[in-house]
Coordinates of C-alpha atoms in Angstrom, one line a residue:
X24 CA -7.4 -17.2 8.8
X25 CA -4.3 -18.5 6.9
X26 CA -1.2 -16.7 8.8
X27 CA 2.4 -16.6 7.2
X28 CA 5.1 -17.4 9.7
X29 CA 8.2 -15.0 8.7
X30 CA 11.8 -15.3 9.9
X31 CA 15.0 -17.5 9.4
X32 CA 14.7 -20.6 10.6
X33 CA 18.8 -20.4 12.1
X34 CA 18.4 -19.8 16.0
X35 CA 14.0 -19.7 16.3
X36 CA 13.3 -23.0 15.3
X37 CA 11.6 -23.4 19.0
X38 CA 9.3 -20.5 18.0
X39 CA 8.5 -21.4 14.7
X40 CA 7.6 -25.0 15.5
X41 CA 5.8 -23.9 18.9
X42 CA 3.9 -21.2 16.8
X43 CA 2.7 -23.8 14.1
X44 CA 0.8 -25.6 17.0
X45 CA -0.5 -23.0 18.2
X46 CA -2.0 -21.5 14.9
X47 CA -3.3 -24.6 14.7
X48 CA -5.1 -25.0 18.4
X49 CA -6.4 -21.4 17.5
X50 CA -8.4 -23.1 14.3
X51 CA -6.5 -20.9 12.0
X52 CA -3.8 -22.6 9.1
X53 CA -0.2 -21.8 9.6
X54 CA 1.7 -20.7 6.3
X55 CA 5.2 -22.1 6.8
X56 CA 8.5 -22.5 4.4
X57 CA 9.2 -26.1 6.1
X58 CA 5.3 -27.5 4.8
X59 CA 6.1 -26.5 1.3
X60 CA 6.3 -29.7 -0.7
X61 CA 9.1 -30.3 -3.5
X62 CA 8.0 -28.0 -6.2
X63 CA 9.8 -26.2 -9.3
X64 CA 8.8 -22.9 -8.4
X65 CA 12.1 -21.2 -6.8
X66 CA 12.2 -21.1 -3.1
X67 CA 11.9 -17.1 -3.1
X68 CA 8.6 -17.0 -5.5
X69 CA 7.4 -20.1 -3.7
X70 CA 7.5 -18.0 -0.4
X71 CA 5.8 -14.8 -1.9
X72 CA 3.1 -16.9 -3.6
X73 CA 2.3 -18.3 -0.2
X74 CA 2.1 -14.9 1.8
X75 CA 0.1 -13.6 -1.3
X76 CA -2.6 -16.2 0.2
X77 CA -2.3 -15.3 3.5
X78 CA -4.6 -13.1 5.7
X79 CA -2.2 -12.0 8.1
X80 CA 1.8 -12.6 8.6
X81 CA 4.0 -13.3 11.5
X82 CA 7.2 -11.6 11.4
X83 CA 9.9 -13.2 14.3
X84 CA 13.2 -10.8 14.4
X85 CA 15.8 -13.2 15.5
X86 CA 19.6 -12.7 15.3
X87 CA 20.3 -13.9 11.8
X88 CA 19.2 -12.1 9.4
X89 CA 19.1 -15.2 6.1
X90 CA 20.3 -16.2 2.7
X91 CA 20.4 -13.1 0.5
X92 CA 19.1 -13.2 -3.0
X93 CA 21.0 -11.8 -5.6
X94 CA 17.5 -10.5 -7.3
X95 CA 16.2 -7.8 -4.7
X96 CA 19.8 -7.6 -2.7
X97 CA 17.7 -9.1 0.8
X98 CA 16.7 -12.1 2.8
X99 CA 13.1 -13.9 2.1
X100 CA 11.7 -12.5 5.8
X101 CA 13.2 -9.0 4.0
X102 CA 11.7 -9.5 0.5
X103 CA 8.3 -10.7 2.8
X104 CA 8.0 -7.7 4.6
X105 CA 8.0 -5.4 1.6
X106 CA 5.3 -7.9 0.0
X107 CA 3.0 -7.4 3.0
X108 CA 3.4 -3.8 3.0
X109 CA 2.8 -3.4 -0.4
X110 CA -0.8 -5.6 0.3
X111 CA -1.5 -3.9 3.5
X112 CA -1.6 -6.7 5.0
X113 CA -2.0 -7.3 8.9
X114 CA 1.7 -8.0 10.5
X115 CA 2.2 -9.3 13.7
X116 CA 6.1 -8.3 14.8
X117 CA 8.4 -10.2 17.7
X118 CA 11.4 -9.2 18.5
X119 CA 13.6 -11.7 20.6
X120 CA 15.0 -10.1 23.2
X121 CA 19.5 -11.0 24.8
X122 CA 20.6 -12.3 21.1
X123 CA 23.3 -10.0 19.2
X124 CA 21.6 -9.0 15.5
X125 CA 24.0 -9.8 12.7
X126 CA 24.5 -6.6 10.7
X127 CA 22.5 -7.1 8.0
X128 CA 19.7 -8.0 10.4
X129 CA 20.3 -4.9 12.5
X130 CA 20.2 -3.2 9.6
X131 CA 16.5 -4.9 8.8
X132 CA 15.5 -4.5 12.7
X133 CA 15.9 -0.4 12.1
X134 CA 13.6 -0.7 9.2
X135 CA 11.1 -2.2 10.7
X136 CA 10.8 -0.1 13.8
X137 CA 11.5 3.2 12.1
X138 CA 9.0 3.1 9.5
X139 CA 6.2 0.5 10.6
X140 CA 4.2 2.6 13.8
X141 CA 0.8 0.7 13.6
X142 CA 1.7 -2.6 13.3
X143 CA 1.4 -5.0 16.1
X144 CA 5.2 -4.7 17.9
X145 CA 6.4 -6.6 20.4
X146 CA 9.6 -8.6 22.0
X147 CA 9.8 -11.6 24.2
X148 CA 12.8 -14.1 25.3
X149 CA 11.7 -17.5 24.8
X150 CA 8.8 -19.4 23.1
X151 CA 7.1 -19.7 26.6
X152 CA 7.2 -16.7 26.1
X153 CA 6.0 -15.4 23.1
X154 CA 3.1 -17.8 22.5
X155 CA 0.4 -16.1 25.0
X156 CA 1.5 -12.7 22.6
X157 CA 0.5 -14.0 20.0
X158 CA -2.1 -15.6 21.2
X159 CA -3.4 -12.4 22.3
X160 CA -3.0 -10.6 18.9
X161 CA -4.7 -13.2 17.0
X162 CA -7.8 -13.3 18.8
X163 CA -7.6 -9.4 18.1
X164 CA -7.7 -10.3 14.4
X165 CA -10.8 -12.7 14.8
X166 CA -12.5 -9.9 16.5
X167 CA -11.6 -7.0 14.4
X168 CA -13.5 -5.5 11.2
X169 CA -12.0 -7.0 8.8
X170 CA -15.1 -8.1 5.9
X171 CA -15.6 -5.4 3.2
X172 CA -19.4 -4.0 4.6
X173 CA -21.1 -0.6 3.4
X174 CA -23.0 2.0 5.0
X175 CA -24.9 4.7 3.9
X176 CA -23.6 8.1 4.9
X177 CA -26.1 10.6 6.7
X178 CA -24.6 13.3 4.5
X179 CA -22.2 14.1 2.4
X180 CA -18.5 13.8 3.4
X181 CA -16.2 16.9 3.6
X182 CA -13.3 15.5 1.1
X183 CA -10.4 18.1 -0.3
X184 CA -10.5 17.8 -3.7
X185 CA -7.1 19.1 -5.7
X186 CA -8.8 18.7 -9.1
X187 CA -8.5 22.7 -9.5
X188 CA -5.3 23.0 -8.3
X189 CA -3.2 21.7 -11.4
X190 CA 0.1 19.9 -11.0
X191 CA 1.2 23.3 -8.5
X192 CA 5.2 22.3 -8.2
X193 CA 5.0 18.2 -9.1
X194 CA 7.3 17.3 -11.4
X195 CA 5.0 15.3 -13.5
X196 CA 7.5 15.3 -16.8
X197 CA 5.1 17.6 -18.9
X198 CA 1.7 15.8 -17.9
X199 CA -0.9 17.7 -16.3
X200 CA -4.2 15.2 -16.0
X201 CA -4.1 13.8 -12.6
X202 CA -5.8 10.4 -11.1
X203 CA -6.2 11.5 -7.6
X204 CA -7.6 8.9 -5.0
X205 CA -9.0 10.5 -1.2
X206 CA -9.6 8.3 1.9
X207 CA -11.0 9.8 5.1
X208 CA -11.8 8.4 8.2
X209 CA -15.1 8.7 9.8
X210 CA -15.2 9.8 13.6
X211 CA -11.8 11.0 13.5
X212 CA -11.1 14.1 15.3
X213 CA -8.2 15.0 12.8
X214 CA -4.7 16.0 13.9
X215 CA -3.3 18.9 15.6
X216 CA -0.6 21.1 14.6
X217 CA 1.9 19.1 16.9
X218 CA 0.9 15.6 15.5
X219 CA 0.2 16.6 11.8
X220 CA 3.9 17.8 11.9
X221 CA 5.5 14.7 13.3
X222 CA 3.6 12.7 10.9
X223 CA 3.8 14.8 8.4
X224 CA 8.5 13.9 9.2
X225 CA 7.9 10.3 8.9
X226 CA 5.9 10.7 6.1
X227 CA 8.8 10.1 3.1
X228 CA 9.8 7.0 5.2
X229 CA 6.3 5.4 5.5
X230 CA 6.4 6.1 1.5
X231 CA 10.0 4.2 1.6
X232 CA 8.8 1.3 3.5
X233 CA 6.0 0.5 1.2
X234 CA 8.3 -0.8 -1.5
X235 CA 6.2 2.2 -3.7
X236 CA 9.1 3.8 -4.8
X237 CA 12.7 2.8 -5.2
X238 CA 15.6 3.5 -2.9
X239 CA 17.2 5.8 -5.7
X240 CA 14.4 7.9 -6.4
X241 CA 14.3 11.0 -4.7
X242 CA 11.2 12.7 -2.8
X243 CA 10.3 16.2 -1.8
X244 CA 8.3 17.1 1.4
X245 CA 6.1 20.3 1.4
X246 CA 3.9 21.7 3.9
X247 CA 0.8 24.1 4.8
X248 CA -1.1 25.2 7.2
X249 CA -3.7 22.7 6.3
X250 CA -1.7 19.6 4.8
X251 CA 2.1 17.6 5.0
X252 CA 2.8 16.4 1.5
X253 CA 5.8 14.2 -0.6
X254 CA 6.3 14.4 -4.3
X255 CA 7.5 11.4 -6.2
X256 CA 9.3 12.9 -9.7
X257 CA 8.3 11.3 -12.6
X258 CA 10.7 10.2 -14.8
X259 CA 10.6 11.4 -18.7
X260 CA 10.3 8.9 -21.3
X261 CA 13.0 7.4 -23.7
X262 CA 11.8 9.0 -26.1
X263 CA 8.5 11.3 -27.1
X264 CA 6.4 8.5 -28.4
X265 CA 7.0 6.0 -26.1
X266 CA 4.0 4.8 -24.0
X267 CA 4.0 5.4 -20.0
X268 CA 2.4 3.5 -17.2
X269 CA 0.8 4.9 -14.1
X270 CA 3.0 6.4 -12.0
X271 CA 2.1 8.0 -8.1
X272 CA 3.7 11.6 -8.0
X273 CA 2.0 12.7 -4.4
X274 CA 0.2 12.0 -1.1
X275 CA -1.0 14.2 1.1
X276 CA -1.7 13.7 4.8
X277 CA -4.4 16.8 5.8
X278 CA -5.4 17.9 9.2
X279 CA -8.6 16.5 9.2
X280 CA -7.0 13.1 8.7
X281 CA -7.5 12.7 4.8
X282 CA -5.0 10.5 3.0
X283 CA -4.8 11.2 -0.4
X284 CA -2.5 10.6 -3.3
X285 CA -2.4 11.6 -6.6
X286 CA -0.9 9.7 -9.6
X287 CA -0.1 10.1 -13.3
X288 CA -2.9 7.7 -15.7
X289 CA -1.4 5.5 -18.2
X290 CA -0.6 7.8 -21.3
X291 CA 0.8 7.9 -24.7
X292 CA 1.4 10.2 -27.7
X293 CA -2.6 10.7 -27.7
X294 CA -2.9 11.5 -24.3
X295 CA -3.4 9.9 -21.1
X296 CA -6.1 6.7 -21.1
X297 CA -8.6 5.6 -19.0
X298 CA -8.2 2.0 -19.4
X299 CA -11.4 -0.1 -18.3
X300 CA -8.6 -2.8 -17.7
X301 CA -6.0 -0.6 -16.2
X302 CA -7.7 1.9 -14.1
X303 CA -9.3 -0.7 -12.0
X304 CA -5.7 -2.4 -10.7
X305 CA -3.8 1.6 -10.5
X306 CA -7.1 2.2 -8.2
X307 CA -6.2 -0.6 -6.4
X308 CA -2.9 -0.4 -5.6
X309 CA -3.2 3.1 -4.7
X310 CA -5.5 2.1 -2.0
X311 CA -3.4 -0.9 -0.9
X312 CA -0.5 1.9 -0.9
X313 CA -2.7 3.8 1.3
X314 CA -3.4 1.3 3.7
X315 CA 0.1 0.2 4.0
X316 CA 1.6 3.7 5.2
X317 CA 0.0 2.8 8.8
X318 CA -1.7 6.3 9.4
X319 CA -5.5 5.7 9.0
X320 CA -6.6 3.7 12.2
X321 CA -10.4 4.2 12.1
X322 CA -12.8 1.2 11.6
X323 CA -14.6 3.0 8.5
X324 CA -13.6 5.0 6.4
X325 CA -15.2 7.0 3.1
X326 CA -13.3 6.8 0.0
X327 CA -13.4 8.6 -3.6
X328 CA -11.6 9.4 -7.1
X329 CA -11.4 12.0 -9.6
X330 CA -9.5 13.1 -12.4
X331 CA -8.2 16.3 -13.1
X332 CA -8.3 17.8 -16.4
X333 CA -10.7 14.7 -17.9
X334 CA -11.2 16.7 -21.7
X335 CA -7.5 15.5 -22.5
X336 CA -8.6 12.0 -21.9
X337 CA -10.1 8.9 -23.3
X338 CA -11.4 5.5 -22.8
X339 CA -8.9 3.3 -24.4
X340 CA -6.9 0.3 -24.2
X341 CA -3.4 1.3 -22.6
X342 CA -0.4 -0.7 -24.4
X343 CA 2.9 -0.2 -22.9
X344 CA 4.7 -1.2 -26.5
X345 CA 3.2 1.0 -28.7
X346 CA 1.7 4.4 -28.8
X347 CA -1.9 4.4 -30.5
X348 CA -2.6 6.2 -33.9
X349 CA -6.4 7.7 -32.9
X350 CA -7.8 9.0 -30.1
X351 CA -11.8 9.7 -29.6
X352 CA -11.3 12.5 -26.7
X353 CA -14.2 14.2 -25.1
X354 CA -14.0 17.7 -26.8
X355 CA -13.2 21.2 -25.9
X356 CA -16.1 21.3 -23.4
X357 CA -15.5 21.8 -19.8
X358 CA -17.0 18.6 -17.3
X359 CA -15.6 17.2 -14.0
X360 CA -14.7 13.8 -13.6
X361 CA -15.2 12.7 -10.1
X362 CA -17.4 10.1 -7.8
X363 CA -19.6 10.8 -5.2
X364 CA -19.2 9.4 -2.5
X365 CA -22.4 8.3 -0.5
X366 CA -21.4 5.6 1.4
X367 CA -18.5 4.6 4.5
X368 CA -16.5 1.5 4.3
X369 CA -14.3 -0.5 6.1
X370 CA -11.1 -0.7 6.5
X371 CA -11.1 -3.9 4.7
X372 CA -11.1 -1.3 1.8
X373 CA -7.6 -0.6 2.0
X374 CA -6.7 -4.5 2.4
X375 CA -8.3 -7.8 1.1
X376 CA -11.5 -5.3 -0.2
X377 CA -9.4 -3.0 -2.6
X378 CA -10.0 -5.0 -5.7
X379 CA -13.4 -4.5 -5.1
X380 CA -14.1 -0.7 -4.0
X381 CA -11.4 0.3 -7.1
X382 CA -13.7 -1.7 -9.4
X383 CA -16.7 0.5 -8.4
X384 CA -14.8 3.7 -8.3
X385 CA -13.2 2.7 -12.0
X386 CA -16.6 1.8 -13.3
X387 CA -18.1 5.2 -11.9
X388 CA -15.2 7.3 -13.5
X389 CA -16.3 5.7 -16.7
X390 CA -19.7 5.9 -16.9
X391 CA -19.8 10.0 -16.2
X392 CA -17.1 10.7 -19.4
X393 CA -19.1 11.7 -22.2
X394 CA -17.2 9.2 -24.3
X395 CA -18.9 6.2 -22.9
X396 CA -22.8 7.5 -24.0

């Protein structure tokens, strides 16, 4: 495994120099700031191009809390844990233990422990130690199921589709066809009311902490007897012919343990698009989004898509400068739009695996509109 180190160097340069040895004595490739050669590449992208190669990252939460970069307003280790969230990656989090935080990194600290329940957490006082921790944590990784592997399911799995259900009180700026993506654990006993409910209060934050959604846009929490939910609003264009991206308006958490979200398709004056290019990566990040709220804990999982209202919609190409002049839609005739699912995954899905499982998913949305024939 290649394993970011994260953290300013000020005041852990012990930890970070004892931990590169012992990534290395492990047989797994340390991913440190202090390797990188002399490069044009600015030190920020330089960092995030690095933990974009990464399989797992190393967070140490010392007492200083780094340089601040004028483009995102935060430190690297900052702009590093956002990254990883975003690519549900595995984090491994230290916190060093008799130091006073400078604000800024209190500040940090309070995000990370607020918002992060899943990750691996713990503190420790010196390198001595911290390095049998980690030690401990990576062998975890080595052991856990991390390659993307199938199975066949022995019958069909109870998923709550919200195809019918229309955009209910989402404020999706006019648009009513839906990309809805559902992820349900296998073996899982679901929540009770008690535990559906306190998830269901650090849901908005879980959203916050992926990086999802920015800081300024608000969200809505609803609730019912079956399902917690947060709406994100989407925002109305410039003007009526300019061309929207995907955009994710809801997730739902359900008692059974389903995780689904819900999210506008690319669309312009002709309607929204299913974009063989497009859909794919939205797919994709949607279940790297999933992953990175830290709720689904199960080693396999089952996984599907659908799209709500599919008649308004057609295969196209999706460009963000211009509004097309044609559309080929699919008629006036009524057809669903949705895979089924007939196989578990694992959790790899919602990690390294995503690029993969979305392409399937895509492909299968595709191939059932009666456009493609």
């Amino acid at each position: 495994m290649r394993i970011f180190i994260s953290s300013a160097r000020k005041s852990l340069e012990e930890e970070r120099d004892a931990l590169d040895g012992l990534v290395r004595a492990l047989g797994h490739t340390p991913v440190r700031f202090e390797d990188f050669s002399a490069q044009t590449t600015p030190s920020r992208e330089a960092c995030l191009k690095a933990l974009s190669t990464a399989d797992a990252c190393l967070f140490l939460l010392g007492p200083n809390y780094g340089h601040v970069f004028p483009e995102t307003g935060q430190s690297a280790t900052h702009d590093e844990w956002v990254a990883a969230q975003q690519a549900g990656m595995p984090r491994l989090v230290y916190r060093k233990l008799d130091v006073t935080f400078e604000p800024n990194q209190h500040a940090f600290v309070r995000v990370v422990e607020a918002y992060a329940t899943g990750v691996f957490r713990d503190s420790y006082r010196t390198a001595a130690d911290l390095l049998p921790k980690v030690a401990g944590m990576i062998r975890e990784l080595e052991s856990g199921p991390s390659p993307l592997a199938f199975a066949k399911l022995a019958q069909p799995p109870a998923l709550h589709w919200t195809l019918e259900e229309g955009t209910g009180g989402l404020q999706t700026a006019g648009v009513t066809t839906l990309l809805e993506l559902h992820v349900l654990p296998l073996d899982s006993a679901g929540y009770s009311a008690r535990e559906l409910e306190a998830l269901g209060q650090s849901l908005p934050g879980r959203v916050r902490a992926t990086g999802m959604v920015e800081d300024n846009v608000p969200l809505s929490s609803s609730r019912s007897q079956g399902h917690m939910a947060v709406s994100v609003p989407a925002s109305r264009p410039r003007s009526w012919d300019t061309p929207r991206p995907g955009h994710l308006v809801e997730v739902r958490l359900y008692k059974t343990g389903q995780l689904s979200t819900r999210a506008l398709l690319p669309q312009d004056t002709m309607g929204p698009i299913l974009d063989p290019n497009a859909l794919p990566k939205q797919i994709a990040e949607l279940l790297k989004f999933t992953g990175s709220l830290n709720i689904i804990r199960q080693d396999r999982i089952v996984v599907a898509a659908g799209v709500s209202e599919p008649a308004t919609t057609s295969i196209d190409t999706f460009d963000p400068r211009q509004s097309r002049r044609t559309a080929s839609l699919a008629g006036f005739r009524s057809f669903a739009l949705r895979t089924e699912p007939d196989e578990s995954v694992t959790m790899a899905a919602l990690q390294a695996g995503a690029d993969e499982v979305a392409d399937h998913l895509a492909r299968s949305l595709i191939a059932h509109h009666p456009s493609s024939a």
